[in-house]
Amino acid sequence: MQVDFLIVGAGFAGLVVAERLATQLGMTSLVVEKRDHIGGNAQDEYDEAGGLVHKYGPHYFRTNSER
């Protein structure tokens, strides 16, 4: 397999870079991740009681973009 870019890490930054390379530049990439899920620390899972909790603690996203 030959790709244009190797992206190490499937967190927010790695996933956005891969998407932008593909959709805006028509390039290919291979994203590698050591965890068994993508999205970095933004990972939800159900606890023993059936409640949806953040696996790595609470997270939020802030931006100064009006959009």
CSV table of C-alpha atoms in Angstrom, one decimal:
chain,number,residue,atom,x,y,z
A,1,MET,CA,0.0,0.0,0.0
A,2,GLN,CA,1.3,3.4,-0.9
A,3,VAL,CA,-0.1,6.6,0.6
A,4,ASP,CA,0.8,10.2,0.5
A,5,PHE,CA,0.9,10.7,4.3
A,6,LEU,CA,1.3,8.6,7.5
A,7,ILE,CA,-0.7,10.2,10.4
A,8,VAL,CA,0.2,9.0,13.8
A,9,GLY,CA,-2.7,9.3,16.2
A,10,ALA,CA,-6.4,9.2,15.6
A,11,GLY,CA,-7.4,12.0,17.9
A,12,PHE,CA,-9.2,15.2,16.8
A,13,ALA,CA,-6.1,16.6,15.1
A,14,GLY,CA,-5.1,13.5,13.2
A,15,LEU,CA,-8.6,12.8,12.0
A,16,VAL,CA,-9.2,16.3,10.8
A,17,VAL,CA,-5.9,16.3,9.0
A,18,ALA,CA,-6.7,13.0,7.2
A,19,GLU,CA,-10.2,14.3,6.3
A,20,ARG,CA,-8.8,17.6,4.9
A,21,LEU,CA,-6.0,15.9,2.9
A,22,ALA,CA,-8.6,13.7,1.3
A,23,THR,CA,-11.4,16.2,0.6
A,24,GLN,CA,-9.5,19.3,-0.1
A,25,LEU,CA,-6.3,18.1,-1.7
A,26,GLY,CA,-7.3,14.6,-3.0
A,27,MET,CA,-4.4,13.0,-1.2
A,28,THR,CA,-4.4,9.7,0.7
A,29,SER,CA,-3.3,9.0,4.2
A,30,LEU,CA,-2.9,6.1,6.6
A,31,VAL,CA,-4.0,6.9,10.2
A,32,VAL,CA,-2.5,4.6,12.9
A,33,GLU,CA,-3.7,4.6,16.5
A,34,LYS,CA,-2.5,2.6,19.5
A,35,ARG,CA,-5.8,2.6,21.3
A,36,ASP,CA,-8.8,0.5,20.3
A,37,HIS,CA,-10.9,3.5,19.4
A,38,ILE,CA,-10.6,6.7,17.5
A,39,GLY,CA,-11.3,10.3,18.7
A,40,GLY,CA,-8.6,10.6,21.3
A,41,ASN,CA,-9.8,11.3,24.8
A,42,ALA,CA,-13.3,12.1,23.6
A,43,GLN,CA,-14.6,8.6,24.3
A,44,ASP,CA,-17.9,7.6,25.8
A,45,GLU,CA,-18.8,4.2,27.3
A,46,TYR,CA,-21.6,2.7,29.4
A,47,ASP,CA,-20.9,2.1,33.1
A,48,GLU,CA,-22.2,-0.9,35.1
A,49,ALA,CA,-25.5,1.0,35.7
A,50,GLY,CA,-26.1,1.7,32.0
A,51,GLY,CA,-25.1,5.3,32.2
A,52,LEU,CA,-23.1,6.9,29.5
A,53,VAL,CA,-19.9,8.4,30.9
A,54,HIS,CA,-16.8,9.9,29.5
A,55,LYS,CA,-14.0,7.3,29.7
A,56,TYR,CA,-11.2,9.9,30.2
A,57,GLY,CA,-13.1,12.5,32.2
A,58,PRO,CA,-15.3,15.4,31.1
A,59,HIS,CA,-14.3,17.2,27.9
A,60,TYR,CA,-15.6,20.2,26.0
A,61,PHE,CA,-14.6,22.0,22.9
A,62,ARG,CA,-14.2,25.8,22.7
A,63,THR,CA,-13.6,28.0,19.8
A,64,ASN,CA,-13.8,31.7,19.0
A,65,SER,CA,-15.4,31.0,15.6
A,66,GLU,CA,-18.9,32.5,15.3
A,67,ARG,CA,-19.8,29.6,13.0
